[in-house]
Short mmCIF file of C-alpha atoms and ligand atoms in Angstrom, two decimals:
data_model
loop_
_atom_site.label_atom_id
_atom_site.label_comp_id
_atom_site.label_asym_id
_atom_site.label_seq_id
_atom_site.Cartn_x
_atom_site.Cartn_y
_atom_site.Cartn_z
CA UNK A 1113 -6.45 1.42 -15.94
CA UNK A 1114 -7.20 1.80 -12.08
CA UNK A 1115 -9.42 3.98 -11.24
CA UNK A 1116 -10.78 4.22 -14.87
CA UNK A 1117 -14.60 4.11 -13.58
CA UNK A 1118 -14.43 6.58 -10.28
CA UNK A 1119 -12.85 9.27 -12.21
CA UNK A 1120 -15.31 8.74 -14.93
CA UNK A 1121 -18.01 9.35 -12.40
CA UNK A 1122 -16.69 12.09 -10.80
CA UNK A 1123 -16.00 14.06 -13.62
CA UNK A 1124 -19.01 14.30 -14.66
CA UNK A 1125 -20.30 15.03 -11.21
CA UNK A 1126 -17.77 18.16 -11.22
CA UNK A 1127 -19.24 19.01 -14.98
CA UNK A 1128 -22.34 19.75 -13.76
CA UNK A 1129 -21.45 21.42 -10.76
CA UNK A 1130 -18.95 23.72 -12.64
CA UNK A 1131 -21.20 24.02 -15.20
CA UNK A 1132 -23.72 26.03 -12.28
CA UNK A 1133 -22.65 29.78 -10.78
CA UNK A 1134 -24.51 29.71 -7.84
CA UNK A 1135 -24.51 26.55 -5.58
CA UNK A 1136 -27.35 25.87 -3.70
CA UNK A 1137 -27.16 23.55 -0.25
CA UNK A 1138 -29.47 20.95 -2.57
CA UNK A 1139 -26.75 20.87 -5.11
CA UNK A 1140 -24.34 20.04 -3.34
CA UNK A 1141 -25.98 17.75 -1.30
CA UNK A 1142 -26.84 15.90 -4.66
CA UNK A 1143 -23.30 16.17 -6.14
CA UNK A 1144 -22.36 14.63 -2.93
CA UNK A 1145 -24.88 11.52 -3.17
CA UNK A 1146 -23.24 10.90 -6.65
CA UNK A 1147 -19.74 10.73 -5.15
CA UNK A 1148 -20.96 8.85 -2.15
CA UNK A 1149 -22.06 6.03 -4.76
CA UNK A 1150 -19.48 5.98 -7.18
CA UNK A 1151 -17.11 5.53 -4.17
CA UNK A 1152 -18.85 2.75 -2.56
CA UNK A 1153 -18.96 1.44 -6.18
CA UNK A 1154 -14.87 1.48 -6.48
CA UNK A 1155 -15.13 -0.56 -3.44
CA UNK A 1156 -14.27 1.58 -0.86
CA UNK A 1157 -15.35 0.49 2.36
CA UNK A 1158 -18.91 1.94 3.46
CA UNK A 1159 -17.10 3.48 6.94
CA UNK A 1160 -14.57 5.60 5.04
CA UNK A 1161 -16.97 6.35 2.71
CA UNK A 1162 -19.12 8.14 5.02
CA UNK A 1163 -16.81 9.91 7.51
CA UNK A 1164 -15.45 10.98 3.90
CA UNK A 1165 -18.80 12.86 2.63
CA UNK A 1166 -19.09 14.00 6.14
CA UNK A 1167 -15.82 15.58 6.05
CA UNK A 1168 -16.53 17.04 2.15
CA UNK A 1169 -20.25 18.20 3.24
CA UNK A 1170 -18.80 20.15 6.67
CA UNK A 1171 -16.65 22.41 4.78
CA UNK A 1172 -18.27 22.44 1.47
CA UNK A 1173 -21.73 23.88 2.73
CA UNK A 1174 -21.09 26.91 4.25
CA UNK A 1175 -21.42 30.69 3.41
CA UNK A 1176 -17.92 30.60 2.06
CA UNK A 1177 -17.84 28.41 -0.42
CA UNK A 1178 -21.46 29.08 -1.77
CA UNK A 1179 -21.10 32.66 -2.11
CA UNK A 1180 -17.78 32.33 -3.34
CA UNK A 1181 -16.74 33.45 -6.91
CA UNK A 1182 -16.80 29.93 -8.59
CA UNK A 1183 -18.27 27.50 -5.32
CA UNK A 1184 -18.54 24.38 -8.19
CA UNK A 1185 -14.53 24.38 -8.15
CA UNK A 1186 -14.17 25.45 -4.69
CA UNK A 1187 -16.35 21.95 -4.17
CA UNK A 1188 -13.84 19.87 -6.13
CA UNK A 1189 -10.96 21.72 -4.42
CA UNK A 1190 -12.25 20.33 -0.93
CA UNK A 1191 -12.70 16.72 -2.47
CA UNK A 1192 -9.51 17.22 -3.69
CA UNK A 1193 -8.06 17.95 -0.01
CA UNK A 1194 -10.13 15.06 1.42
CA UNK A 1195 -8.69 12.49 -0.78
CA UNK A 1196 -5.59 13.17 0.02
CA UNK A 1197 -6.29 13.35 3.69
CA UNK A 1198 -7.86 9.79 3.23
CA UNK A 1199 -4.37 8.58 1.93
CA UNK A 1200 -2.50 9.79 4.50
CA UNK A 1201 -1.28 13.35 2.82
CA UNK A 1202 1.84 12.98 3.07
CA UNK A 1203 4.55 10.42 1.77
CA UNK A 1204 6.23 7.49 3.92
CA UNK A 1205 9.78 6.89 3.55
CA UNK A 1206 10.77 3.50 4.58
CA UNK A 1207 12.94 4.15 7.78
CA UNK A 1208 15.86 3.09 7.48
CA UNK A 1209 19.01 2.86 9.69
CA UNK A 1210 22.32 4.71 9.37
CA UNK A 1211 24.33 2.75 6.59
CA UNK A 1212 26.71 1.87 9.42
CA UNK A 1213 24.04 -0.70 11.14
CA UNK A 1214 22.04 -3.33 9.69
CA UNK A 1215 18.08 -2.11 8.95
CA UNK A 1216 15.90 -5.45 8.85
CA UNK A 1217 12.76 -5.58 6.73
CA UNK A 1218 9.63 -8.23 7.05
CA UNK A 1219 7.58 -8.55 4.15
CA UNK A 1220 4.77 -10.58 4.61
CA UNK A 1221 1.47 -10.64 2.43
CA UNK A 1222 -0.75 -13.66 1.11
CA UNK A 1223 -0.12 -16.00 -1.65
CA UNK A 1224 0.09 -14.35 -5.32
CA UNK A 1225 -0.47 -10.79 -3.62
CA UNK A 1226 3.43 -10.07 -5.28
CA UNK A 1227 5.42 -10.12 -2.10
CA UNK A 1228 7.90 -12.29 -3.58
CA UNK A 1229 8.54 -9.62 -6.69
CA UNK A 1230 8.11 -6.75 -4.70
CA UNK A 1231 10.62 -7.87 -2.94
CA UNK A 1232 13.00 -7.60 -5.47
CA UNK A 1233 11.60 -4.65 -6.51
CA UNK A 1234 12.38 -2.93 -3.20
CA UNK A 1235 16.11 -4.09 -3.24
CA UNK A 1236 16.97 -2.47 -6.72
CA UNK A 1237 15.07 0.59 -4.86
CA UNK A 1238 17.82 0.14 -1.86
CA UNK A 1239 20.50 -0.28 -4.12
CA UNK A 1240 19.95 2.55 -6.15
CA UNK A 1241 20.11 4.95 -3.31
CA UNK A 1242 23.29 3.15 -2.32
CA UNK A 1243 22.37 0.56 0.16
CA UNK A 1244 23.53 -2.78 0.11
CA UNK A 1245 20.25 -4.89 0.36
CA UNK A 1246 20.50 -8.81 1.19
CA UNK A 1247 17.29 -10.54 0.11
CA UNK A 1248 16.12 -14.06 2.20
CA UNK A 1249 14.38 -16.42 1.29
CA UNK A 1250 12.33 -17.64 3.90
CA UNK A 1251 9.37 -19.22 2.25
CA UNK A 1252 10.26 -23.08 2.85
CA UNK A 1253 6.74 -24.30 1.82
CA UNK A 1254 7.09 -23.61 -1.52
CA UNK A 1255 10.64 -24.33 -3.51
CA UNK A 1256 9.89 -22.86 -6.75
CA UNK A 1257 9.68 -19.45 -4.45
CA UNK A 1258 13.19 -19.24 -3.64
CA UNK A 1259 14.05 -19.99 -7.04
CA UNK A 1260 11.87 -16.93 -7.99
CA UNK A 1261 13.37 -14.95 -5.15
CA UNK A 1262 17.16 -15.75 -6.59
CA UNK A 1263 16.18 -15.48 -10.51
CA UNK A 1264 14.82 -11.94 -9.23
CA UNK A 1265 17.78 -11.18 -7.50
CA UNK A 1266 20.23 -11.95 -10.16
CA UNK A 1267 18.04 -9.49 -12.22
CA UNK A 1268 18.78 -6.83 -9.53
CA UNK A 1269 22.26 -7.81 -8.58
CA UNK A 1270 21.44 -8.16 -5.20
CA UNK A 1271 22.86 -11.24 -3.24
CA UNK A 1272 20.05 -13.53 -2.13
CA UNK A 1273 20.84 -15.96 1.29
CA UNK A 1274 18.84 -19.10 1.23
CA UNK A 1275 19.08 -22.02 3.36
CA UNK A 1276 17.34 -24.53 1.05
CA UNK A 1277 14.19 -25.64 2.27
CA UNK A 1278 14.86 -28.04 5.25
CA UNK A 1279 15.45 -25.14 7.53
CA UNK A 1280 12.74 -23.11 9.63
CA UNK A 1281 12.23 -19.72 8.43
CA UNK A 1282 13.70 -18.40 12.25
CA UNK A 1283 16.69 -19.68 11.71
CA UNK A 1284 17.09 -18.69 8.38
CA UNK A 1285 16.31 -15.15 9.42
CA UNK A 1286 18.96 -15.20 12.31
CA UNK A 1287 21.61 -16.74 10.12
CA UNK A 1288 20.48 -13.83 7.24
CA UNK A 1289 21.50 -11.56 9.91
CA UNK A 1290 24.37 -12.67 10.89
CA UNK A 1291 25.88 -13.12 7.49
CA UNK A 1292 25.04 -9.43 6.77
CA UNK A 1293 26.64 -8.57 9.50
CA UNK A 1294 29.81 -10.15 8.96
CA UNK A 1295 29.84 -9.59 5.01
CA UNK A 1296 28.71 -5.97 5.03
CA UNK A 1297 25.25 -5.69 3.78
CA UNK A 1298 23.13 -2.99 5.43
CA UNK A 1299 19.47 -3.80 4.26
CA UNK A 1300 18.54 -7.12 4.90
CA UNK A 1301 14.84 -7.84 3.47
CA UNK A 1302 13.01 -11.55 4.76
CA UNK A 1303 11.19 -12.43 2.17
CA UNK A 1304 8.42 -14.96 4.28
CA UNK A 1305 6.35 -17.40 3.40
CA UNK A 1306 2.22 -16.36 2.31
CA UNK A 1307 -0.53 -18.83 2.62
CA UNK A 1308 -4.29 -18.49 0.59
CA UNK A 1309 -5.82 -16.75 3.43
CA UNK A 1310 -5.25 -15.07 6.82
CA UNK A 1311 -4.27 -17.72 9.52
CA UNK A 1312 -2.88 -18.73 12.77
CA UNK A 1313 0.28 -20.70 11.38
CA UNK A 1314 1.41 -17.91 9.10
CA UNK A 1315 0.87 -15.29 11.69
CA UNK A 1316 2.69 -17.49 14.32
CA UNK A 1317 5.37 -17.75 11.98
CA UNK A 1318 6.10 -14.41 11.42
CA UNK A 1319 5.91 -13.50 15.08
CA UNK A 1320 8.29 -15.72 15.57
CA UNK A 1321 11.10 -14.27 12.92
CA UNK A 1322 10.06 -10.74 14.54
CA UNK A 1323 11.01 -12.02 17.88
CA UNK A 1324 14.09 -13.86 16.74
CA UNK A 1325 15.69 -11.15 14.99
CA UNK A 1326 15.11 -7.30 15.93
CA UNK A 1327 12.89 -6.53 13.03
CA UNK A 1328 12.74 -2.66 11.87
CA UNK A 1329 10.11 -2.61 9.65
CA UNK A 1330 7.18 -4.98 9.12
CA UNK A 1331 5.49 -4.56 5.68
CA UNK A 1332 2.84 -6.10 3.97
CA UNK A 1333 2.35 -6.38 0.34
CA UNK A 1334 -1.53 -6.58 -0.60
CA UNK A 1335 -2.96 -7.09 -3.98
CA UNK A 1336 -5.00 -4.08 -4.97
CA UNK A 1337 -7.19 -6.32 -7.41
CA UNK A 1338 -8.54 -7.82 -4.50
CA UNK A 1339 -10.56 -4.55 -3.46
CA UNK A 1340 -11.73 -4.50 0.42
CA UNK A 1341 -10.11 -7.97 1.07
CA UNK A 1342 -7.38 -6.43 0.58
CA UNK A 1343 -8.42 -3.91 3.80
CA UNK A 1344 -9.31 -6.74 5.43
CA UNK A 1345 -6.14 -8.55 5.32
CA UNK A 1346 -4.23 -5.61 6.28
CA UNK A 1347 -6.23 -4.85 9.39
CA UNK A 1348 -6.12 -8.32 10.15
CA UNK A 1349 -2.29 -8.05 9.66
CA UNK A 1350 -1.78 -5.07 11.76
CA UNK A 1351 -3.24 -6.57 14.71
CA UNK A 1352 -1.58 -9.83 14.57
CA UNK A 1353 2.20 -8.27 14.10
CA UNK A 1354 1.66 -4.32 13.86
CA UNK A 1355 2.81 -2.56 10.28
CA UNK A 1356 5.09 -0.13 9.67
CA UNK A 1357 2.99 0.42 5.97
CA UNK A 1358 1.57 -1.50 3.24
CA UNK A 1359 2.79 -2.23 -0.53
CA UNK A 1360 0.16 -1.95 -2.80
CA UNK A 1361 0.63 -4.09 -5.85
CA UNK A 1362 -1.16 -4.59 -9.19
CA UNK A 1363 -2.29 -0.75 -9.32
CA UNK A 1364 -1.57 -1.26 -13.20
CA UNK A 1365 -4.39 -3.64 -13.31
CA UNK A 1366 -7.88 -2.36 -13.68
CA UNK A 1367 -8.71 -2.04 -9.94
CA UNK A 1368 -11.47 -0.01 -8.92
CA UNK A 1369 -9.10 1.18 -6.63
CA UNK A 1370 -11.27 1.36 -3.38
CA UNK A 1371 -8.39 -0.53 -1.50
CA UNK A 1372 -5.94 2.33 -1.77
CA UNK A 1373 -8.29 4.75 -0.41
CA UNK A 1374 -9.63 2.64 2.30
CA UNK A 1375 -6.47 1.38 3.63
CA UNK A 1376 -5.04 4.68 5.80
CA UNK A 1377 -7.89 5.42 6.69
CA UNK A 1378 -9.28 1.30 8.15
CA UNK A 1379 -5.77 0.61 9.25
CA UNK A 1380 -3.99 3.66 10.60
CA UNK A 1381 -0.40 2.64 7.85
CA UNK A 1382 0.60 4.50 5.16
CA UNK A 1383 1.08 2.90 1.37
CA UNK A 1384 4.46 3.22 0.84
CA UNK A 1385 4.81 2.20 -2.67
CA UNK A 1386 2.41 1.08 -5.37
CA UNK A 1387 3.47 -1.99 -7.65
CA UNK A 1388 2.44 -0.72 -11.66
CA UNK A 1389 3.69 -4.11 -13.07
CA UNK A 1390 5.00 -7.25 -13.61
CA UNK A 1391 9.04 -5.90 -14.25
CA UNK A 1392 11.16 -5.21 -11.64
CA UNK A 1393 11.63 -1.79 -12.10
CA UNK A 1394 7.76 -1.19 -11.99
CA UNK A 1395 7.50 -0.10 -8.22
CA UNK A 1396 6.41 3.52 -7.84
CA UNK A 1397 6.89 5.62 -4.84
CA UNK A 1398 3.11 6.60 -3.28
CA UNK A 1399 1.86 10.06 -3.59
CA UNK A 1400 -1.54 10.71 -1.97
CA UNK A 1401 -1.74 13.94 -3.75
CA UNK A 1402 -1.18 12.75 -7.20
CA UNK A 1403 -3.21 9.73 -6.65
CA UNK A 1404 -5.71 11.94 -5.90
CA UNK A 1405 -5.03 13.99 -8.95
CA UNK A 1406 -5.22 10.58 -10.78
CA UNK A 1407 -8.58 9.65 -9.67
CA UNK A 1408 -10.31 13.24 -10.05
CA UNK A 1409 -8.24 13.72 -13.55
P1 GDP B 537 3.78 -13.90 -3.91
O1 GDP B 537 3.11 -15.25 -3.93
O2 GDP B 537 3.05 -12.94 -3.04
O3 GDP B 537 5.23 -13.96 -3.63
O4 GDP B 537 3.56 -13.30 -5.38
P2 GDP B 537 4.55 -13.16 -6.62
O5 GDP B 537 5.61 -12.18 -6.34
O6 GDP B 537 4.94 -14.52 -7.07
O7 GDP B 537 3.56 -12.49 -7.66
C1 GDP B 537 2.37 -13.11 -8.12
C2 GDP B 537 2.08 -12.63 -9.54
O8 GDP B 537 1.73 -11.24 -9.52
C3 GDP B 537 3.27 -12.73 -10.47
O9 GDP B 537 2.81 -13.15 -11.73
C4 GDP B 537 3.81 -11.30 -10.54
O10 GDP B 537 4.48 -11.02 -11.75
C5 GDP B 537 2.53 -10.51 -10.43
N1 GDP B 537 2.74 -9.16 -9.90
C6 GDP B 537 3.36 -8.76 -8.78
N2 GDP B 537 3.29 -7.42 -8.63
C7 GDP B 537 2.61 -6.94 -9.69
C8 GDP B 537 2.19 -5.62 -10.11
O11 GDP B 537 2.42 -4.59 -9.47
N3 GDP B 537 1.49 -5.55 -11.28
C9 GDP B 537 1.19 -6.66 -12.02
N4 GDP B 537 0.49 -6.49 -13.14
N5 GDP B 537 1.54 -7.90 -11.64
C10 GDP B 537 2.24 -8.04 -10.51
#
């Protein structure tokens, strides 16, 4: 399970501490050093990690907590608060537009990362609140991802618009739009094109759609098993074509989990949803809170 190993840690960090009444500056300062390294251990990126214990350390030594009634919990408490801080406290809706107009949605992410799934995943979340998504397929390189895209989307029952695979991905986009226009659909989500790594063509590309076509939201779908590459990618992201929030996939995997607490925080965008698995229905809202509840157990 994610996380498995960092709430291990900090558990037992928080044993001892609640196992101590009084709380000296020392202890906490060691309790601190512990989380510090089982952090950096989950993967989460050394600059988070430190403004984090900075943050913990400022309020957590202080005459109020140490001479309060139980300071070990009062400790945890403040972690508690500071994790969810890092995640962005509160919860990002997707925005949407009124059901009247036509709400267009980028997803873009690397090879494998999901996007193509989550995708899918994020139209049977659309449809269920009443939308009426249109999924496009605008990865031309590879053929055997459209096919995905409109097995997926028979799954869902959501229409999928593809152009084949002679077409450029702009046009395909504009012509998505159109159709949705004209045939009543009021969620259109491009499903583009991922390569193995970050570069110029791919980020050209999607540029290009966002020009073409008055893009709403811009989301990319990272691959939580891939730790702080996946922080990487999204920063890189962001500055190429500037997110509206990042999908989170593969959470069900056993990820040390440093990506989603390093991503807010590196990147400035909110996780909007976590993927927990393979089936379509396996898409989970993103709480900070209760992922933080999650990881301190
Ligand atoms: P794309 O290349 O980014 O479009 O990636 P795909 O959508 O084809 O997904 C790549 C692989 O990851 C597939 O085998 C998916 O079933 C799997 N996958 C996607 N999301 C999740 C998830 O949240 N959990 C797990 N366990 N697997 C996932």
């Amino acid at each position: 399970m994610a996380f498995e190993s960092l709430s291990d840690k900090l558990q037992n960090i928080f044993k001892n501490l609640r196992g101590k009444g009084r709380l000296t500056e020392a202890d906490v300062k060691t309790a601190l050093k512990e989380v510090k390294l089982a952090l950096l251990e989950a993967d989460v990126s050394f600059k988070v990690v430190k403004q984090f214990i900075k943050a913990v350390q400022e309020r957590a030594i202080g005459q109020d907590v140490m001479n309060g009634l139980n300071p070990g919990q009062m400790v945890i408490k403040i972690v508690n608060d500071e994790l969810v801080n890092l995640m962005g406290s509160e919860t990002t809706e997707i925005a949407l537009r009124p059901a009247s107009e036509v709400t267009v949605i980028m997803m873009a992410g690397l090879q494998g990362a999901g996007k193509t799934t989550t995708t899918a995943k994020l139209a049977g979340k659309f449809k269920s609140k009443g939308r009426k998504p249109l999924l496009v397929a605008c990865d031309v390189y590879r053929p055997a991802a459209i096919t995905q895209l409109q097995i997926n989307g028979e799954k869902q029952g959501v229409e999928v618009f593809s152009m084949g695979d002679k077409q450029n991905p702009v046009n395909i986009a504009k012509a998505a739009v159109e159709h949705a226009k004209s045939h009543g659909f009021n969620v259109v989500i491009l499903d583009t094109a991922g390569r193995l790594h970050v570069d110029e063509a791919m980020m050209e590309e999607l540029q290009n759609i966002k020009e073409a076509v008055h893009v709403d939201q811009t989301i990319l779908v990272v691959d939580a098993m891939t730790g702080q590459d996946a922080v990487n990618v999204a920063d890189s992201f962001n500055q190429k074509l500037e997110l509206d929030g990042v999908i989170l996939t593969k959470l069900d995997g056993d990820t040390r989990g440093g990506a989603a607490l390093s991503i807010k925080a590196t990147c400035g965008k909110p996780i909007l949803y976590v993927g927990m698995g393979e089936k379509l229905s396996d898409l989970e809202q993103f709480y900070p809170e209760r992922m933080a509840s999650r990881i301190l157990g």
